[in-house]
Coordinates of N, CA and C and ligand atoms in Angstrom, one line a residue:
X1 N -6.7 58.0 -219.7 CA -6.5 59.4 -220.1 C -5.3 60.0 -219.4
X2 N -4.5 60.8 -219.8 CA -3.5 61.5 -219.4 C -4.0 62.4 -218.7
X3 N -3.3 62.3 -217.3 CA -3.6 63.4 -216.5 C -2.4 64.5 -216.6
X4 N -2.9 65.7 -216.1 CA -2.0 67.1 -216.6 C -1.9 67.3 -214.3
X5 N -0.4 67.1 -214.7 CA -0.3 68.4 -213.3 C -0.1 69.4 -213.3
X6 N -0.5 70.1 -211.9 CA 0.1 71.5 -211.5 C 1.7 71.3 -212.0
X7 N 2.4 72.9 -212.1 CA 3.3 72.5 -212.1 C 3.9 73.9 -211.3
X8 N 4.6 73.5 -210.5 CA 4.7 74.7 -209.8 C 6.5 75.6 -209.6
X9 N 7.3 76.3 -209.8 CA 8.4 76.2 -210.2 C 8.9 76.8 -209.0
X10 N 10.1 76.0 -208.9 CA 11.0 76.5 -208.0 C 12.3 77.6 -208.2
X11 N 12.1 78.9 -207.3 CA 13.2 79.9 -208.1 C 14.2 79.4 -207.5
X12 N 14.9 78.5 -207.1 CA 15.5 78.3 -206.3 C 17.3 78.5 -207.5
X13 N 16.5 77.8 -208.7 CA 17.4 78.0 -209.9 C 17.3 78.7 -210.8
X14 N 16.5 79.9 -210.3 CA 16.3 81.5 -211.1 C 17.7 82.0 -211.0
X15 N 17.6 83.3 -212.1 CA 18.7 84.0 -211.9 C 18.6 84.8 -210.5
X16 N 19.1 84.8 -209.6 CA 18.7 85.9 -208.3 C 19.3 87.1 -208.9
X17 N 19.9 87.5 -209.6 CA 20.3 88.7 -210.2 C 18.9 90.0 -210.5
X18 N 17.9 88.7 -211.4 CA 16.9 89.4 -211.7 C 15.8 88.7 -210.8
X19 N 15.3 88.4 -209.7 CA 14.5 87.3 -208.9 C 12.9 88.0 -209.8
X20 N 13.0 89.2 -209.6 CA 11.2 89.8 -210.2 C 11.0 89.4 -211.3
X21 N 12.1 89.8 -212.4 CA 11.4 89.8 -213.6 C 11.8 88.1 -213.6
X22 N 12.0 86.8 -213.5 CA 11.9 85.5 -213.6 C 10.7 85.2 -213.1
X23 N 10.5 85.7 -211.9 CA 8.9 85.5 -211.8 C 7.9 86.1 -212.6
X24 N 8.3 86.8 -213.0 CA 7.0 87.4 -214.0 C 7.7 86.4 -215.3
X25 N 8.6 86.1 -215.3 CA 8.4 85.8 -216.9 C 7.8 84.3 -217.0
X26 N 8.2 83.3 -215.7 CA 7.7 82.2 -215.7 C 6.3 82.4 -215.3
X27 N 5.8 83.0 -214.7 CA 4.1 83.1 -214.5 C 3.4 83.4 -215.9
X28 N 4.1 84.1 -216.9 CA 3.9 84.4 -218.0 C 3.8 83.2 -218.7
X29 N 4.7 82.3 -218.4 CA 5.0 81.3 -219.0 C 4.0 80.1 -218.5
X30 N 3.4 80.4 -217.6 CA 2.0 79.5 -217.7 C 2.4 78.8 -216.9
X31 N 3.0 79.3 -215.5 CA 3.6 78.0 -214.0 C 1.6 78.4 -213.7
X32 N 2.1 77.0 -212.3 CA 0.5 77.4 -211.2 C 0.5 77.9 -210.0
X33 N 1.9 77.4 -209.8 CA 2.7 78.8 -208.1 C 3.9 78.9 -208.3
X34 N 4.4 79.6 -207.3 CA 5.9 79.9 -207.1 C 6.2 78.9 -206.2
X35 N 7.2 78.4 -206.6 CA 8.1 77.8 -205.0 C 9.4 78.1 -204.9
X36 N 9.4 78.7 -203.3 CA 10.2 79.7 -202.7 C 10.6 78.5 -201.6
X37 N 12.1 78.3 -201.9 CA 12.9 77.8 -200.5 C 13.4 78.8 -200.0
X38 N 13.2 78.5 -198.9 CA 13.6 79.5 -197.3 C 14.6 78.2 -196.4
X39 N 16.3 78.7 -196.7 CA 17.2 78.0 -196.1 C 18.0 78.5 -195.2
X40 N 18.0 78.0 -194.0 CA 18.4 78.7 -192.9 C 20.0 78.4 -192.3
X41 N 21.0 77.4 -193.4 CA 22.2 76.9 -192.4 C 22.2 76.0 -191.6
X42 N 20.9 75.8 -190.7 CA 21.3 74.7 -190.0 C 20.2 73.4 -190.1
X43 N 18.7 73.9 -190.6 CA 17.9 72.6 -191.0 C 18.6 71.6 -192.6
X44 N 19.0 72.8 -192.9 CA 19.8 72.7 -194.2 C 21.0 72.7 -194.5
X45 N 22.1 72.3 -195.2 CA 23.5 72.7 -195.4 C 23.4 73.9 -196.3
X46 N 22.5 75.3 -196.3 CA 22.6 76.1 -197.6 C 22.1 77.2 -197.1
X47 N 21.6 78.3 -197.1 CA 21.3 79.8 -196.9 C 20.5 79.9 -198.4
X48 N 19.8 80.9 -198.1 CA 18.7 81.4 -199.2 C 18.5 82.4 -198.9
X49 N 17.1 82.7 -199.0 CA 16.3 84.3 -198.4 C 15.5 84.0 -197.2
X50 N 15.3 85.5 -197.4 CA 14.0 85.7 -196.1 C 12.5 86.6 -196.4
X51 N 11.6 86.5 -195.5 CA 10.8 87.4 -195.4 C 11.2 88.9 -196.5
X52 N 12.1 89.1 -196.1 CA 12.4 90.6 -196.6 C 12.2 90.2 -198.5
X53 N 12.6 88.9 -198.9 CA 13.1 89.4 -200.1 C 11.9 88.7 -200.8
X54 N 11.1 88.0 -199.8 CA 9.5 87.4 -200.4 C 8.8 88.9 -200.7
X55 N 8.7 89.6 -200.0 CA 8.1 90.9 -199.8 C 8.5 91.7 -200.9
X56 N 9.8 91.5 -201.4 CA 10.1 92.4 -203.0 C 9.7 91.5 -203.9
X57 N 9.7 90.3 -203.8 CA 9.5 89.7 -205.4 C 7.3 89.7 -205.5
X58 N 6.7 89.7 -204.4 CA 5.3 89.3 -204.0 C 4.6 89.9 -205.6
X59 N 5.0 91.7 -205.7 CA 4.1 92.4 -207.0 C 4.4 91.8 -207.9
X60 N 5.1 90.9 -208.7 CA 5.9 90.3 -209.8 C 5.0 89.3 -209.9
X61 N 3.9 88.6 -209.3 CA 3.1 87.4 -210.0 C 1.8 87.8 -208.8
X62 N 0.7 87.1 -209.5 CA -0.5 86.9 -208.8 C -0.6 85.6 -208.7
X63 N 0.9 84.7 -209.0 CA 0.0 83.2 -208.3 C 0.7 82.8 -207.0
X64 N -0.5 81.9 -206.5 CA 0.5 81.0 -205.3 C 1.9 81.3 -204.6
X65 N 2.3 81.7 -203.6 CA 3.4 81.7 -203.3 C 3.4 80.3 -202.5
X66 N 4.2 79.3 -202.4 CA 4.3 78.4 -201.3 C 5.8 78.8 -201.0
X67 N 5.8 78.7 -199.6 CA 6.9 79.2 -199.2 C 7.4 77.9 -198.5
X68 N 8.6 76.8 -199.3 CA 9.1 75.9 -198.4 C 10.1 75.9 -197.3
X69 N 9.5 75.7 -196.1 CA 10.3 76.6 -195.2 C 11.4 75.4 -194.3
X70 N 12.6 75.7 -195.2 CA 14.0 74.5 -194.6 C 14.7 75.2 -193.4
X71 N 13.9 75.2 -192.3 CA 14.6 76.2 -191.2 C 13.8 75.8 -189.8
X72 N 14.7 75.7 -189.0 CA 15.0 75.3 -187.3 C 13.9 76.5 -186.6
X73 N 13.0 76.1 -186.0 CA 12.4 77.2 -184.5 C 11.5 77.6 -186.1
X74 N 10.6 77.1 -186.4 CA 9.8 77.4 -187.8 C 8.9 78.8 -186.7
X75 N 8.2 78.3 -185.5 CA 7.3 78.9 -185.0 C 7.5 80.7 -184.8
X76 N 8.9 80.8 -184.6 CA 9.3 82.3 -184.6 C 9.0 82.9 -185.7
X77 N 9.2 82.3 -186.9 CA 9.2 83.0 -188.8 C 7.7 82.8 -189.2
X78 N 6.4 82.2 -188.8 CA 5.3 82.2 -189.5 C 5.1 83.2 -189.5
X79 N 4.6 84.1 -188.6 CA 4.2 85.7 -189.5 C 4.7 86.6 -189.9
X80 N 6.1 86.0 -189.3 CA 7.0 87.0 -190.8 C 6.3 86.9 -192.1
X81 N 6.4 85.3 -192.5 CA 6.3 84.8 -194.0 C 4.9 84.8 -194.3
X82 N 4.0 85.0 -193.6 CA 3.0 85.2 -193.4 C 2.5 86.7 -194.5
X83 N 3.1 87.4 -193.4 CA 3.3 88.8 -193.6 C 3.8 89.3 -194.9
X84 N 4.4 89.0 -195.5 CA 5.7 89.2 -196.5 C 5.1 88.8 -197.9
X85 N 4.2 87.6 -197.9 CA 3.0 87.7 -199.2 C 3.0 86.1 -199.1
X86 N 3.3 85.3 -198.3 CA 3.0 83.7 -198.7 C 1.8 83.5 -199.0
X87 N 1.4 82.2 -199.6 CA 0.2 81.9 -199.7 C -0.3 80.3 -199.1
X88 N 1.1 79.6 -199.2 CA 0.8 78.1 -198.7 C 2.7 78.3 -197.6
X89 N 2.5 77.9 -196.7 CA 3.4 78.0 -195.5 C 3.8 76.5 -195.7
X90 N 5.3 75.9 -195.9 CA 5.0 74.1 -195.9 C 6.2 74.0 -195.1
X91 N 6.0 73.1 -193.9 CA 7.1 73.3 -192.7 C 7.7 71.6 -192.4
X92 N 8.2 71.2 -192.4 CA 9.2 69.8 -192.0 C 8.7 69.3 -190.3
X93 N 8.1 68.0 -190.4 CA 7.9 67.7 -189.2 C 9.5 67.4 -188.7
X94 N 10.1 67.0 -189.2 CA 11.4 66.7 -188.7 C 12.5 67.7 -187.9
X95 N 11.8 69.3 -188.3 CA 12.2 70.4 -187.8 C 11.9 70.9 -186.5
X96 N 10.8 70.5 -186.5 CA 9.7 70.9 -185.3 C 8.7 70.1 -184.4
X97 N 9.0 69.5 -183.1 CA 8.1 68.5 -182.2 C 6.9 68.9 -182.5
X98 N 6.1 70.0 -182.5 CA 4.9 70.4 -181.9 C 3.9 70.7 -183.4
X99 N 4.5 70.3 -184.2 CA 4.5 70.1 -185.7 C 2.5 70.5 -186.1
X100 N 2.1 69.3 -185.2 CA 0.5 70.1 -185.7 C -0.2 71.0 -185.2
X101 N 0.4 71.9 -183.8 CA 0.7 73.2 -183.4 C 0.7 73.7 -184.1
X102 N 1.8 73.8 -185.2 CA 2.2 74.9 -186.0 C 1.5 75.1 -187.1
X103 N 0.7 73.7 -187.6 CA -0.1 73.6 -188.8 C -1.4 74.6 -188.4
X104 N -2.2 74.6 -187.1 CA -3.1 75.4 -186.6 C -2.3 76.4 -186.6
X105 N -1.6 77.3 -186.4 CA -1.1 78.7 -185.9 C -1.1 79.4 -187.4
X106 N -0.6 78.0 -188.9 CA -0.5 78.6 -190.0 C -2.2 79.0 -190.8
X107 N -2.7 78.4 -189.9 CA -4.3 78.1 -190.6 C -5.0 79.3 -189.8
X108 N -4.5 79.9 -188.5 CA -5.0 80.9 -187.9 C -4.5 82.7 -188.5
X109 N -3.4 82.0 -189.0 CA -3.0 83.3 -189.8 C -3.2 83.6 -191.0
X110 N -4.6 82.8 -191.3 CA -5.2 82.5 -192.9 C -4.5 82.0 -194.0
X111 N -3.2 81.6 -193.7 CA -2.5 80.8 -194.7 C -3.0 79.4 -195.2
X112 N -2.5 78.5 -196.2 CA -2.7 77.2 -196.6 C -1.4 76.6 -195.5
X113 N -1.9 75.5 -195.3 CA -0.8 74.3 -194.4 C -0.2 73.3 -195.1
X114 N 0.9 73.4 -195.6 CA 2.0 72.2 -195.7 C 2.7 71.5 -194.7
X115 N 2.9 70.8 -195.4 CA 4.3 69.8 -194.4 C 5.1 69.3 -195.4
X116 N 6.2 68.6 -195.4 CA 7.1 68.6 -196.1 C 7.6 67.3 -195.5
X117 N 8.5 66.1 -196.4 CA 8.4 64.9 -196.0 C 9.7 64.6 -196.1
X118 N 10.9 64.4 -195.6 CA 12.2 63.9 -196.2 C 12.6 62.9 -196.9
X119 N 13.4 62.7 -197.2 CA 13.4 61.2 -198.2 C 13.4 60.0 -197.1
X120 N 13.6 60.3 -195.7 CA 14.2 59.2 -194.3 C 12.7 59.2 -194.1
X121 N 11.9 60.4 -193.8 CA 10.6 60.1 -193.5 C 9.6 59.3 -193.7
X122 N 8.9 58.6 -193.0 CA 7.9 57.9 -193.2 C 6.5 58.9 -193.6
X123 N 6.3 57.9 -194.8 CA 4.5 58.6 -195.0 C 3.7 59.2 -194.1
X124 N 3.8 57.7 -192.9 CA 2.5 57.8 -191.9 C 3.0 59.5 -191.2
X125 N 3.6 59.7 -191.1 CA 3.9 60.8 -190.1 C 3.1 62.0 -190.5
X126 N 1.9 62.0 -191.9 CA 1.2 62.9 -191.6 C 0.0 62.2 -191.4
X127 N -0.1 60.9 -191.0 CA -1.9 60.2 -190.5 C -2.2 60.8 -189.6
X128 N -1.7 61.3 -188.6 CA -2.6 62.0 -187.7 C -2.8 63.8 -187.8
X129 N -2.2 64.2 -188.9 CA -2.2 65.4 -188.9 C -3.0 65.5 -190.1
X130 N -3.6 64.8 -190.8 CA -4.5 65.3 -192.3 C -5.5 66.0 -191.8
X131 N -6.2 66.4 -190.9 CA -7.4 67.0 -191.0 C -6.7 68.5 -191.0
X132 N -5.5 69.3 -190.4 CA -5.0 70.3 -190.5 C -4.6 70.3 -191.9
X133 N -4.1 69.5 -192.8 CA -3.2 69.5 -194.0 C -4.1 70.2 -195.3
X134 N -3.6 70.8 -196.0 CA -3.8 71.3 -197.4 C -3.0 71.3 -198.4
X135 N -1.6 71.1 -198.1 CA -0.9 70.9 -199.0 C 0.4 69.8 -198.6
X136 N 0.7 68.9 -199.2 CA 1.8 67.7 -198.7 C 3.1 67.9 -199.5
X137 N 4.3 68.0 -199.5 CA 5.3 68.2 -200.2 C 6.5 67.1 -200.2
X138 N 6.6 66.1 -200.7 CA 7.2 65.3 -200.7 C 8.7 65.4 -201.3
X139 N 9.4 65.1 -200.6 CA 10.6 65.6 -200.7 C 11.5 64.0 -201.5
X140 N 11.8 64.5 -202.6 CA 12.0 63.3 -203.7 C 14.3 63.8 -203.9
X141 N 14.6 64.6 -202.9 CA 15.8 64.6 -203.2 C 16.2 65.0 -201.7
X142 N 17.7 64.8 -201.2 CA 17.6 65.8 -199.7 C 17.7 67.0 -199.8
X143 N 16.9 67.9 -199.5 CA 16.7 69.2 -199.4 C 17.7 69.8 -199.0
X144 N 18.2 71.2 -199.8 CA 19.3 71.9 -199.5 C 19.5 72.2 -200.8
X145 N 19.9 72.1 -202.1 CA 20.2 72.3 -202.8 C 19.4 71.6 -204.5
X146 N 18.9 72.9 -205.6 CA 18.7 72.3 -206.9 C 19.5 71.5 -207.6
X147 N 19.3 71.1 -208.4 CA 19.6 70.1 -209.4 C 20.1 68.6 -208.9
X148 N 19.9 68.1 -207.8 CA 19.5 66.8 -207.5 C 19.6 66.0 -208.1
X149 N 20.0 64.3 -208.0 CA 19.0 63.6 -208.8 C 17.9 62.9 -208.2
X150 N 16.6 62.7 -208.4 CA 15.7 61.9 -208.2 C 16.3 60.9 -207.6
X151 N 15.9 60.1 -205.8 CA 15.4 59.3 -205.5 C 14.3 58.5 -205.8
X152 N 14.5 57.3 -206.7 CA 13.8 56.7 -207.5 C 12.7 55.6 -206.1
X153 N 13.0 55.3 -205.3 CA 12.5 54.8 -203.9 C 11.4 55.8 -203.2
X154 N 11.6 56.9 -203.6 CA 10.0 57.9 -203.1 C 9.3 57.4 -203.9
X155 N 9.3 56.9 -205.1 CA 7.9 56.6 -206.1 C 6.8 56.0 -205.1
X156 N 7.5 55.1 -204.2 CA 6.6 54.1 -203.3 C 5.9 55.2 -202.3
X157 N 6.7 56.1 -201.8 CA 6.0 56.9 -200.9 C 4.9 57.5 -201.3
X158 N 5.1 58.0 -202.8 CA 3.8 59.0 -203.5 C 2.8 58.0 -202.9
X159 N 3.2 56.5 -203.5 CA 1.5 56.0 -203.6 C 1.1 55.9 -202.2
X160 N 2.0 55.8 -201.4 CA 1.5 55.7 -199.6 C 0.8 57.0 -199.1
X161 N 0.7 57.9 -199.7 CA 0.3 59.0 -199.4 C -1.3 59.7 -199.9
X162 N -0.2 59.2 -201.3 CA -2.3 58.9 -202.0 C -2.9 57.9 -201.6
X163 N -2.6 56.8 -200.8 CA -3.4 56.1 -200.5 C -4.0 57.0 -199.1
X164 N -2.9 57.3 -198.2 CA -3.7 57.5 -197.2 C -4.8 59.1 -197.7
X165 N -3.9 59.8 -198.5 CA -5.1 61.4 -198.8 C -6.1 60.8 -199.3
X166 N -6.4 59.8 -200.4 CA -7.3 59.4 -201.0 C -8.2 60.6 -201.6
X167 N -9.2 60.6 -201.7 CA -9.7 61.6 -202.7 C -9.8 63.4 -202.3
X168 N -9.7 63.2 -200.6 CA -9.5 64.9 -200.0 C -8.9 65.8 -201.0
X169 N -9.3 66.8 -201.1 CA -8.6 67.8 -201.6 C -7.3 68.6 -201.1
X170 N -6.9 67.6 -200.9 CA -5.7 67.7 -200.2 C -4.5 67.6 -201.6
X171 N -3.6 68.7 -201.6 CA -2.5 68.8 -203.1 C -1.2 67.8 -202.6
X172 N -1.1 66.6 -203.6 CA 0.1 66.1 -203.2 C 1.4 66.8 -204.2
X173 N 2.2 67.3 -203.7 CA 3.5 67.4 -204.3 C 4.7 66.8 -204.2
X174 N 5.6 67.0 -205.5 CA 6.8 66.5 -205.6 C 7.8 67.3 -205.9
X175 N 8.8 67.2 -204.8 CA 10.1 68.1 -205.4 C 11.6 67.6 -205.5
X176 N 11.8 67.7 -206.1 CA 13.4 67.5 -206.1 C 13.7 66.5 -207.6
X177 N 14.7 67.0 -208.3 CA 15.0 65.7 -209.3 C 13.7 65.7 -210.5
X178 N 12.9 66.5 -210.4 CA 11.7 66.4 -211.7 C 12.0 66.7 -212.5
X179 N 12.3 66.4 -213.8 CA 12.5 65.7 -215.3 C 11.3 65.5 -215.6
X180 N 11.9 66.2 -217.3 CA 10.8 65.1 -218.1 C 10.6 63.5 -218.1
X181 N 12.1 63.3 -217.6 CA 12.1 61.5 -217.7 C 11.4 61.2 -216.7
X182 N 11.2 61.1 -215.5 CA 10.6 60.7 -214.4 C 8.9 61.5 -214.2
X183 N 8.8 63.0 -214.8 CA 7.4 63.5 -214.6 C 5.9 62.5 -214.8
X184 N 6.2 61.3 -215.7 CA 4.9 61.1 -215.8 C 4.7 59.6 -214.6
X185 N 5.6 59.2 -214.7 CA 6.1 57.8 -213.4 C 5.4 58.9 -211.9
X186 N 5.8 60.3 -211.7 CA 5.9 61.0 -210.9 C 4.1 60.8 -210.4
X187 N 3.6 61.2 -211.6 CA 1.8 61.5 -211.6 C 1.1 60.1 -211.5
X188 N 1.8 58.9 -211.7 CA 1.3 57.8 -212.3 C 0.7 57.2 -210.7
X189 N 2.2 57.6 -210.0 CA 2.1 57.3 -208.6 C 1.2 58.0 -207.6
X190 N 0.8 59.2 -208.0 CA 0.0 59.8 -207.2 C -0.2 61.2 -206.9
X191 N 1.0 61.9 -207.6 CA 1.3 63.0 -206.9 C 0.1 64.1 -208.0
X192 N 0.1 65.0 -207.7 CA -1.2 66.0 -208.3 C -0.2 67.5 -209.0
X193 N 0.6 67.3 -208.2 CA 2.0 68.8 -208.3 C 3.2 68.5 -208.2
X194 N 3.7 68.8 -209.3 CA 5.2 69.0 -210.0 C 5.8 70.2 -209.5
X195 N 7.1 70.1 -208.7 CA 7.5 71.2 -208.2 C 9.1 71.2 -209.2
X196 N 9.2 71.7 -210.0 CA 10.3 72.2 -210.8 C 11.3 73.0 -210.6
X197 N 12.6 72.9 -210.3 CA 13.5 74.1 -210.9 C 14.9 74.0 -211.9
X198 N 15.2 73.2 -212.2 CA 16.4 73.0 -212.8 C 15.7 72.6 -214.4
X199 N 15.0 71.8 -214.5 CA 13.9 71.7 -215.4 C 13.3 72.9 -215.9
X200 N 12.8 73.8 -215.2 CA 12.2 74.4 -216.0 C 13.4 76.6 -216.4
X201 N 14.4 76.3 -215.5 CA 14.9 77.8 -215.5 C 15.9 77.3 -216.0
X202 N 15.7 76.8 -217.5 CA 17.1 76.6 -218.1 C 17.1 77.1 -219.7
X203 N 17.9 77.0 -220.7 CA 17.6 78.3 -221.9 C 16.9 77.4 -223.2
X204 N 15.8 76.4 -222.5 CA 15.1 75.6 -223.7 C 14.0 76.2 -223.9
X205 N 13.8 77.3 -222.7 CA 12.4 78.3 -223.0 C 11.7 77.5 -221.7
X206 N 11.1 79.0 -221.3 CA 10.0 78.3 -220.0 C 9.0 77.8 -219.8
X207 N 7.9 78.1 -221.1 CA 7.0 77.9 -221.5 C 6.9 76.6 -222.4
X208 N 8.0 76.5 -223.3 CA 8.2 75.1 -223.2 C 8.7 74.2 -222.4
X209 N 9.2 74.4 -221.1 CA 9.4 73.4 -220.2 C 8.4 73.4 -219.3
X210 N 7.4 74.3 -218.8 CA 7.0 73.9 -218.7 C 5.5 73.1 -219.1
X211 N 5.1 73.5 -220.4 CA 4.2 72.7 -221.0 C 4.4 71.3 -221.2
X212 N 5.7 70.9 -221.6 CA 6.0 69.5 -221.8 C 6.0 68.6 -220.3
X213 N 6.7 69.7 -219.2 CA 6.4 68.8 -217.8 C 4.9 68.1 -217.5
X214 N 4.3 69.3 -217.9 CA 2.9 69.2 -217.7 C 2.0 68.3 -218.8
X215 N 2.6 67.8 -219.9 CA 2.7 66.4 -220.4 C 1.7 66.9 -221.7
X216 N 1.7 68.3 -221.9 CA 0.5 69.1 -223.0 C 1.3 69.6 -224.6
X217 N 2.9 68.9 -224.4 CA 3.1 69.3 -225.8 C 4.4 68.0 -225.5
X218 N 4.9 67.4 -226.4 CA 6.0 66.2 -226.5 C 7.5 67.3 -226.2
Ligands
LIG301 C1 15.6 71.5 -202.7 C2 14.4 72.4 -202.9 C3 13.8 72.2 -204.3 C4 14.7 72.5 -205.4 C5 14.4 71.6 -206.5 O1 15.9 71.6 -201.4 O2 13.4 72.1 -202.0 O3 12.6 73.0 -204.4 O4 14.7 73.8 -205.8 O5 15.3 71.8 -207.5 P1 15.4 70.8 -208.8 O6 14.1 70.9 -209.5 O7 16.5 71.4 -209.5 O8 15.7 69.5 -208.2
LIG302 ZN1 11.5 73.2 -202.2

């Protein structure tokens, strides 16, 4: 049976011109969260937004905000982003030593807990932290910038990951490089959420990209 993923879109390849109304139009368009990169210059080669501008776009959808947070000293900015309307916080162990510290601090501030995986990273690096985890984000391009191509060598990681989540309700995601050509190889391996942006904020219609991601129309 064909499984359907989440599909979750990244504005990262919105017009920023109009950041509100793309969110409303793609939530319209039948996404299952937002994904919001947060780029700070130096975890990343790139700059993005902040707290301030989560906080203007927040009235423009009622789903999910995950806020992927590509930024150094994470522990200073959780209740900003906190504050500002997130709804899943997903932070880079690579960023931060005290990493499952910060997963508790995000789960004390009633948020959902991510982590985020680089393409260098090893799976295992969240075996000791799954009982904090609720959301995994597997990083299938190097972070910093949309339109990517797919690292075809994470495929292996998805399944190391579903092996170790195994049936938890724990959300595995994938970002970077997701196509229609690769989306169903994507799910085959393990992942539960399709994280989109070049794919889906482009002029083929959003509602048709994203339905077809999500594997419910050819
Ligand atoms: C990259 C970001 C991704 C990016 C994906 O650093 O984390 O969320 O927006 O963009 P596409 O789908 O274009 O690869
Ligand atoms: Zn991202």
């Amino acid at each position: 049976m064909k499984q359907h993923p989440k599909i979750s879109s990244s504005i990262l390849s919105a017009n920023f011109a109009s950041l509100g109304k793309e969110i409303a139009d793609v939530t319209q368009a039948g996404a299952d969260s937002i994904h919001i990169d947060v780029m700070d210059g130096h975890f990343v080669p790139n700059i993005t937004l902040g707290p301030q501008v989560i906080r203007a776009i927040r009235p423009y959808s009622p789903l999910p905000f995950d806020v992927h947070l590509m930024i150094n000293n994470v522990d200073s900015y959780l209740e900003f982003f906190a504050a500002a309307g997130a709804d899943r916080l997903i932070v880079h162990p690579e960023a931060e030593p005290h990493i499952h510290r910060i997963l508790q601090r995000i789960k004390k501030l009633g948020k959902k807990a991510g982590v985020a995986l680089n393409p260098a990273t090893s799976p295992r690096a969240i075996e000791y932290l799954i009982n904090e985890i609720d959301y995994i984000l597997i990083m299938t391009v190097n972070p910093g910038f949309g339109g990517q191509s797919f690292i075809s060598q994470q495929l292996e990681k998805i399944k190391v990951v579903r092996s170790i989540v195994g049936t938890q309700p724990i959300e595995i995601a994938v970002d970077g490089g997701v196509t229609l050509e690769n989306s169903q190889q994507i799910i085959e391996a393990g992942a539960s959420t399709l994280v989109a942006g070049t794919s889906i904020f482009n002029d083929l219609g959003y509602e048709n990209n994203i339905r077809r991601l999500r594997g419910e129309i050819a």
